[in-house]
Amino acid sequence: MSLTAQIRRKARDLGFTAIGFTPATPLAGAQFYAHWVAMGYAGQMHYLEKYLDKREDPRKLVAGARTVICLGMDYYQPSPETEPLHGQIACYARGDDYHKLIKKRLAELWDFMLETAGAETQGRYFVDTAPVLERELAQRAGLGWWGKNTCLIDKRRGSYFFLAEIISDLELDCDEPAPDHCGTCTRCLDACPTDAFPEPYVLDATRCISYLSIELKESIPRDLRQGMGNWIFGCDICQQVCPWNRKPKPAPEPSYKSRPTLDNPSLLDLIQLDHDAFNDLFRRNPAKRPKRKGFLRNVAVALGNSGAQEAIPVLIAALDDEEPLIRGHVAWALGQLGGNEAKEALVQKLTTEAEAEVRVELEEALAIFQKSS
C-alpha cells in the first residue's frame, strides 16, 4: 500500500470524512483574496489582512513543502423547529468546540505520518487558525467546489463539514480538483435576509449574520437587525436552501451532537443569564466567542424581532444590565415590540442613562412610538 493510501486510510479511521492531496504550490486565488480584503469585506476581522504572502504560498509556512493534505470532518445535526421566543444557533455550534477535537486528531495523524515516513519528515497542521486559503486548497484537493455562498460544497456530502490541513515536505499522490456544480442556481443568494452577497462567490462579511453575531464586537447596524430574525449565534440559511444539502446525514462524531440546552433555546431565559450562568451554559462550546455582552446583544435583537409582548418584562429588567452594549440593543428591542409598558420604561431609562450610545438607542426607540402615534 502506498504512503498516500496509508495516510488516507488512517485519516478515515480518525473520523475525517474527506481527505485529498494537492501540490504545495502558489494559489491563484491569492489575488482575489487580497482584493476581497481591500474592498473592506472582512470588516473588523483584521487578522485576515495579515500574512498575505503566506496565504499565497504554503511553502512559506513550511520550508520545502511538497504536498498539502486537506481534510474534512462532517458536523451536521438536524435543526429543530423554532418558535418566536426561541433562538437559533448555527448547526456547527450546538455541540462541543471543534478546534480541540480536530487538532487532537490531526496530531494523531501527524504522528502516524512520522512513524510511517520517518522522523525526519517536516510539516505543520492547522485547523481554522493559520494564514491558509483552505477552501482553495480543498477545492484543488478534490474535497468540493467553492459555492456561490462561498462555502465548500461536495456533491455527496453537501457543505456541512469543517476543514483542516497538513502541509508536509512529503511527495504524495495528488487528487484532481473538484469542478463547480452550482450551475444557474441562486437559491443561497436569494435567501440571504441581509443581502450579504454583492455577487455570486463573494461574501460581504459585514452584512453576514454569522459575522454580525460573532465577530462584530460593537453595535449591530440598525438596518441589519430585523434581517437577523432569531439567529443568536451564526447562521445556516445559505446552506439550508442549497440543493446539495437536501438530505444531509447527521455527523457520526459524538462530540458534535447538539446539546439539549442549545437546541431551540429560550430567549427569555438567555437574556437573563449572568456571567456564571453564561460560562456554564457554553463551556467547551464555540458560542462563548462573542462573550456574554455580545451574545446577549444578539438575544436582545432576536427578542425585538419576535413580536412577542410577553418578552417586554424581561427586556425592561435588562435595561439595567451592566453592559452598555446590551442595554442599547434592549432599548431597540422594546421599540420594536411597542406598547405603553415598553414606552414608559424607555422614557424612565432615558432620565438616568449616562452612556451616550445607549441614550441614542433609547431616543431612536422612542422615535418609533412618535411615528406610530
Coordinates of N, CA and C in Angstrom, one line a residue, residues 22-166:
T22 N -3.0 17.9 -2.6 CA -2.8 18.8 -3.6 C -1.3 19.3 -3.5
P23 N -0.7 19.7 -4.6 CA 0.7 20.2 -4.5 C 0.8 21.5 -3.7
A24 N 1.9 21.6 -3.0 CA 2.1 22.8 -2.2 C 2.7 23.9 -3.1
T25 N 1.9 24.4 -4.0 CA 2.3 25.4 -4.9 C 1.5 26.7 -4.7
P26 N 2.0 27.8 -5.3 CA 1.2 29.1 -5.1 C -0.2 29.0 -5.5
L27 N -1.1 29.8 -4.8 CA -2.5 29.7 -5.1 C -3.0 30.9 -6.0
A28 N -3.7 30.5 -7.0 CA -4.2 31.5 -8.0 C -5.2 32.5 -7.3
G29 N -5.8 32.0 -6.2 CA -6.9 32.8 -5.6 C -6.3 33.9 -4.7
A30 N -5.0 34.0 -4.5 CA -4.5 34.9 -3.5 C -4.8 36.4 -4.0
Q31 N -4.8 36.6 -5.3 CA -5.1 38.0 -5.7 C -6.5 38.3 -5.5
F32 N -7.4 37.4 -5.7 CA -8.8 37.6 -5.4 C -9.0 37.9 -3.9
Y33 N -8.3 37.1 -3.1 CA -8.4 37.3 -1.6 C -7.9 38.7 -1.2
A34 N -6.8 39.1 -1.8 CA -6.3 40.4 -1.4 C -7.3 41.5 -1.8
H35 N -7.9 41.4 -3.0 CA -8.9 42.3 -3.4 C -10.1 42.3 -2.5
W36 N -10.5 41.1 -2.1 CA -11.7 41.0 -1.1 C -11.4 41.8 0.2
V37 N -10.2 41.6 0.7 CA -9.8 42.3 1.9 C -9.8 43.9 1.6
A38 N -9.2 44.3 0.5 CA -9.1 45.7 0.2 C -10.5 46.3 0.0
M39 N -11.5 45.5 -0.4 CA -12.9 46.0 -0.5 C -13.6 46.3 0.8
G40 N -12.9 45.8 1.9 CA -13.5 46.0 3.2 C -14.4 44.9 3.7
Y41 N -14.5 43.9 2.9 CA -15.5 42.8 3.2 C -15.1 42.0 4.4
A42 N -13.9 42.1 4.9 CA -13.6 41.4 6.1 C -14.0 42.1 7.4
G43 N -14.4 43.3 7.3 CA -14.9 44.1 8.4 C -13.8 44.2 9.5
Q44 N -14.2 43.9 10.7 CA -13.3 44.0 11.9 C -12.3 42.8 12.0
M45 N -12.4 41.9 11.1 CA -11.5 40.7 11.2 C -10.2 41.0 10.6
H46 N -9.5 41.9 11.4 CA -8.2 42.4 10.9 C -7.1 41.4 10.7
Y47 N -7.3 40.3 11.5 CA -6.3 39.2 11.3 C -6.3 38.6 9.9
L48 N -7.4 38.8 9.2 CA -7.4 38.3 7.8 C -6.6 39.1 6.9
E49 N -6.2 40.3 7.3 CA -5.4 41.2 6.5 C -3.9 40.9 6.6
K50 N -3.5 40.0 7.5 CA -2.1 39.7 7.7 C -1.6 38.5 6.9
Y51 N -0.3 38.5 6.8 CA 0.4 37.3 6.2 C -0.1 37.0 4.8
L52 N -0.3 38.0 3.9 CA -0.9 37.7 2.6 C 0.1 36.8 1.8
D53 N 1.4 37.0 2.0 CA 2.4 36.2 1.3 C 2.4 34.7 1.7
K54 N 2.1 34.5 3.0 CA 2.0 33.1 3.4 C 0.7 32.4 2.9
R55 N -0.3 33.2 2.8 CA -1.6 32.7 2.3 C -1.5 32.3 0.8
E56 N -0.6 33.0 0.1 CA -0.4 32.7 -1.3 C 0.4 31.5 -1.6
D57 N 1.3 31.2 -0.7 CA 2.3 30.1 -1.0 C 2.5 29.2 0.3
P58 N 2.0 28.0 0.3 CA 2.1 27.1 1.5 C 3.6 26.9 1.9
R59 N 4.5 27.0 0.9 CA 5.9 26.8 1.2 C 6.5 27.8 2.1
K60 N 5.8 29.0 2.3 CA 6.3 30.0 3.2 C 5.8 29.7 4.6
L61 N 5.0 28.7 4.8 CA 4.6 28.2 6.1 C 5.5 27.0 6.5
V62 N 5.8 26.2 5.5 CA 6.7 25.0 5.8 C 7.7 25.0 4.7
A63 N 9.0 25.2 5.1 CA 10.1 25.3 4.1 C 10.2 23.9 3.4
G64 N 10.3 23.9 2.1 CA 10.4 22.6 1.4 C 9.2 21.8 1.3
A65 N 8.0 22.4 1.5 CA 6.7 21.7 1.4 C 6.5 21.3 0.0
R66 N 6.0 20.0 -0.1 CA 5.6 19.5 -1.4 C 4.1 19.2 -1.6
T67 N 3.5 18.8 -0.5 CA 2.1 18.4 -0.5 C 1.3 19.0 0.6
V68 N 0.0 19.4 0.3 CA -0.9 19.8 1.3 C -2.0 18.8 1.4
I69 N -2.2 18.2 2.6 CA -3.2 17.2 2.8 C -4.4 18.0 3.4
C70 N -5.5 17.9 2.7 CA -6.7 18.6 3.1 C -7.7 17.6 3.6
L71 N -8.3 18.0 4.8 CA -9.2 17.0 5.4 C -10.5 17.7 5.8
G72 N -11.6 16.9 5.8 CA -12.9 17.4 6.1 C -13.5 16.5 7.2
M73 N -14.3 17.1 8.1 CA -15.0 16.4 9.1 C -16.4 16.9 9.2
D74 N -17.4 16.0 8.9 CA -18.8 16.4 9.0 C -19.2 16.8 10.3
Y75 N -20.2 17.8 10.4 CA -20.7 18.3 11.7 C -22.2 18.4 11.7
Y76 N -22.9 18.1 10.6 CA -24.3 18.4 10.5 C -25.1 17.7 11.6
Q77 N -26.0 18.4 12.2 CA -27.1 17.9 13.1 C -28.4 18.5 12.7
P78 N -29.5 17.7 12.8 CA -30.8 18.3 12.4 C -31.2 19.5 13.2
S79 N -31.7 20.5 12.5 CA -32.2 21.7 13.2 C -33.6 21.6 13.6
P80 N -33.9 21.9 14.9 CA -35.3 21.8 15.4 C -36.1 22.9 14.9
E81 N -37.4 22.7 14.9 CA -38.3 23.8 14.5 C -38.3 24.8 15.6
T82 N -38.2 26.1 15.2 CA -38.1 27.1 16.2 C -39.5 27.9 16.3
E83 N -39.6 28.5 17.5 CA -40.8 29.4 17.8 C -40.3 30.8 18.0
P84 N -41.2 31.8 18.0 CA -40.8 33.2 18.1 C -40.0 33.5 19.3
L85 N -40.2 32.9 20.4 CA -39.4 33.2 21.7 C -38.3 32.2 21.9
H86 N -37.8 31.6 20.8 CA -36.7 30.7 20.9 C -35.7 31.1 19.8
G87 N -34.4 30.9 20.2 CA -33.3 31.3 19.3 C -32.7 30.2 18.5
Q88 N -32.1 30.6 17.4 CA -31.4 29.6 16.5 C -29.9 29.8 16.7
I89 N -29.2 28.7 16.8 CA -27.7 28.7 16.9 C -27.3 27.8 15.7
A90 N -26.2 28.3 15.0 CA -25.7 27.6 13.8 C -25.4 26.2 14.2
C91 N -25.6 25.3 13.2 CA -25.5 23.9 13.4 C -24.2 23.5 14.0
Y92 N -23.1 24.1 13.5 CA -21.8 23.7 14.0 C -21.5 24.0 15.4
A93 N -22.3 24.9 16.0 CA -22.0 25.4 17.3 C -23.0 24.9 18.4
R94 N -23.7 23.8 18.1 CA -24.6 23.3 19.2 C -24.0 22.2 19.9
G95 N -22.8 21.7 19.6 CA -22.1 20.7 20.3 C -20.8 21.2 20.9
D96 N -19.8 20.4 21.0 CA -18.5 20.8 21.6 C -17.7 21.5 20.5
D97 N -16.8 22.4 21.0 CA -16.0 23.2 20.2 C -15.1 22.2 19.3
Y98 N -15.1 22.5 18.0 CA -14.4 21.6 17.1 C -12.9 21.7 17.1
H99 N -12.4 22.9 17.5 CA -11.0 23.2 17.3 C -10.1 22.1 18.1
K100 N -10.4 21.9 19.3 CA -9.5 21.0 20.1 C -9.7 19.6 19.6
L101 N -10.9 19.1 19.3 CA -11.1 17.8 18.8 C -10.3 17.5 17.5
I102 N -10.5 18.4 16.5 CA -9.8 18.2 15.3 C -8.3 18.3 15.4
K103 N -7.8 19.3 16.2 CA -6.4 19.4 16.4 C -5.8 18.1 17.0
K104 N -6.5 17.5 17.9 CA -6.0 16.3 18.5 C -6.0 15.2 17.5
R105 N -7.0 15.1 16.6 CA -7.0 14.1 15.6 C -5.8 14.3 14.5
L106 N -5.6 15.6 14.3 CA -4.5 16.0 13.4 C -3.2 15.6 13.9
A107 N -3.0 15.8 15.3 CA -1.8 15.4 15.9 C -1.6 13.9 15.8
E108 N -2.6 13.1 16.0 CA -2.5 11.7 15.8 C -2.1 11.3 14.4
L109 N -2.7 11.9 13.4 CA -2.4 11.6 12.0 C -1.0 12.0 11.7
W110 N -0.5 13.1 12.3 CA 0.9 13.6 12.0 C 1.8 12.6 12.7
D111 N 1.5 12.1 13.9 CA 2.4 11.1 14.5 C 2.5 9.9 13.7
F112 N 1.4 9.5 13.1 CA 1.3 8.3 12.2 C 2.2 8.5 11.0
M113 N 2.2 9.7 10.4 CA 3.0 10.0 9.3 C 4.5 10.0 9.6
L114 N 4.8 10.5 10.8 CA 6.2 10.5 11.2 C 6.7 9.0 11.4
E115 N 5.8 8.3 12.0 CA 6.2 6.8 12.2 C 6.3 6.1 10.9
T116 N 5.5 6.4 10.0 CA 5.4 5.6 8.7 C 6.5 6.1 7.7
A117 N 6.6 7.5 7.6 CA 7.5 8.0 6.6 C 8.9 8.3 7.2
G118 N 9.0 8.4 8.5 CA 10.4 8.7 9.0 C 10.3 10.0 9.8
A119 N 11.1 10.0 11.0 CA 11.1 11.1 11.9 C 11.6 12.4 11.3
E120 N 12.4 12.3 10.2 CA 12.9 13.5 9.6 C 11.9 14.3 8.8
T121 N 10.7 13.7 8.6 CA 9.7 14.4 7.9 C 9.3 15.7 8.5
Q122 N 9.2 16.8 7.7 CA 8.9 18.1 8.2 C 7.4 18.5 7.8
G123 N 6.8 19.2 8.7 CA 5.4 19.7 8.3 C 4.7 20.4 9.5
R124 N 3.5 20.9 9.2 CA 2.7 21.6 10.2 C 1.2 21.2 9.9
Y125 N 0.4 21.3 11.0 CA -1.0 21.0 10.8 C -1.8 22.2 11.4
F126 N -3.0 22.4 10.8 CA -3.8 23.6 11.1 C -5.3 23.3 11.1
V127 N -6.0 24.0 12.0 CA -7.5 23.9 11.9 C -8.0 25.3 12.2
D128 N -8.3 26.1 11.1 CA -9.0 27.3 11.3 C -8.2 28.4 12.1
T129 N -6.9 28.3 12.2 CA -6.2 29.2 13.0 C -4.9 29.7 12.3
A130 N -4.7 29.5 11.1 CA -3.5 29.8 10.4 C -3.8 30.6 9.1
P131 N -2.8 31.3 8.6 CA -3.0 32.0 7.3 C -2.9 31.1 6.1
V132 N -4.0 30.3 5.9 CA -4.1 29.3 4.9 C -5.4 29.6 4.1
L133 N -5.3 29.6 2.8 CA -6.5 29.8 2.0 C -7.1 28.4 1.8
E134 N -7.8 27.9 2.9 CA -8.1 26.5 2.9 C -9.2 26.1 1.9
R135 N -10.1 26.9 1.6 CA -11.1 26.5 0.6 C -10.5 26.3 -0.8
E136 N -9.6 27.1 -1.2 CA -9.0 26.9 -2.5 C -8.1 25.6 -2.5
L137 N -7.4 25.4 -1.4 CA -6.6 24.2 -1.3 C -7.5 23.0 -1.3
A138 N -8.6 23.0 -0.6 CA -9.5 21.9 -0.5 C -10.2 21.7 -1.9
Q139 N -10.5 22.7 -2.6 CA -11.0 22.6 -3.9 C -10.0 21.9 -4.9
R140 N -8.8 22.3 -4.8 CA -7.7 21.7 -5.6 C -7.5 20.3 -5.2
A141 N -7.7 19.9 -3.9 CA -7.5 18.6 -3.5 C -8.8 17.7 -3.7
G142 N -9.8 18.2 -4.3 CA -11.0 17.4 -4.7 C -12.0 17.3 -3.6
L143 N -12.0 18.1 -2.5 CA -12.9 17.9 -1.5 C -14.3 18.6 -1.8
G144 N -14.3 19.5 -2.7 CA -15.5 20.2 -3.1 C -15.2 21.4 -3.9
W145 N -16.2 22.1 -4.3 CA -16.0 23.4 -5.0 C -16.5 24.6 -4.2
W146 N -15.9 25.7 -4.6 CA -16.3 27.0 -3.9 C -17.6 27.4 -4.4
G147 N -18.7 27.3 -3.6 CA -20.0 27.6 -4.0 C -20.3 29.1 -4.1
K148 N -21.5 29.4 -4.6 CA -21.9 30.8 -4.7 C -22.1 31.5 -3.4
N149 N -22.3 30.6 -2.4 CA -22.4 31.1 -1.0 C -21.1 31.1 -0.3
T150 N -20.0 30.9 -1.0 CA -18.6 30.8 -0.6 C -18.3 29.7 0.4
C151 N -19.3 28.8 0.6 CA -19.0 27.5 1.3 C -18.4 26.5 0.3
L152 N -17.6 25.6 0.9 CA -17.1 24.5 0.1 C -18.2 23.4 0.0
I153 N -18.5 23.0 -1.2 CA -19.7 22.1 -1.4 C -19.2 20.8 -2.1
D154 N -19.6 19.7 -1.6 CA -19.4 18.4 -2.2 C -20.7 17.7 -2.6
K155 N -20.7 17.1 -3.8 CA -21.9 16.6 -4.4 C -22.6 15.6 -3.5
R156 N -21.8 14.8 -2.8 CA -22.3 13.7 -2.0 C -22.6 14.1 -0.5
R157 N -21.8 15.0 0.0 CA -21.9 15.4 1.4 C -22.4 16.7 1.7
G158 N -22.6 17.5 0.7 CA -23.1 18.9 0.9 C -22.0 19.8 1.4
S159 N -22.3 20.7 2.3 CA -21.3 21.7 2.8 C -21.1 21.7 4.3
Y160 N -21.8 20.8 5.0 CA -21.7 20.9 6.5 C -20.5 20.1 6.9
F161 N -19.3 20.6 6.7 CA -18.1 20.0 7.2 C -17.0 21.0 7.5
F162 N -16.2 20.7 8.5 CA -15.0 21.5 8.9 C -13.9 21.2 8.0
L163 N -12.9 22.1 7.9 CA -11.7 21.9 7.1 C -10.5 21.9 8.0
A164 N -9.5 21.2 7.6 CA -8.2 21.2 8.3 C -7.1 20.8 7.3
E165 N -5.9 21.1 7.6 CA -4.8 20.9 6.7 C -3.5 20.4 7.4
I166 N -2.7 19.6 6.6 CA -1.4 19.3 7.0 C -0.5 19.7 5.8

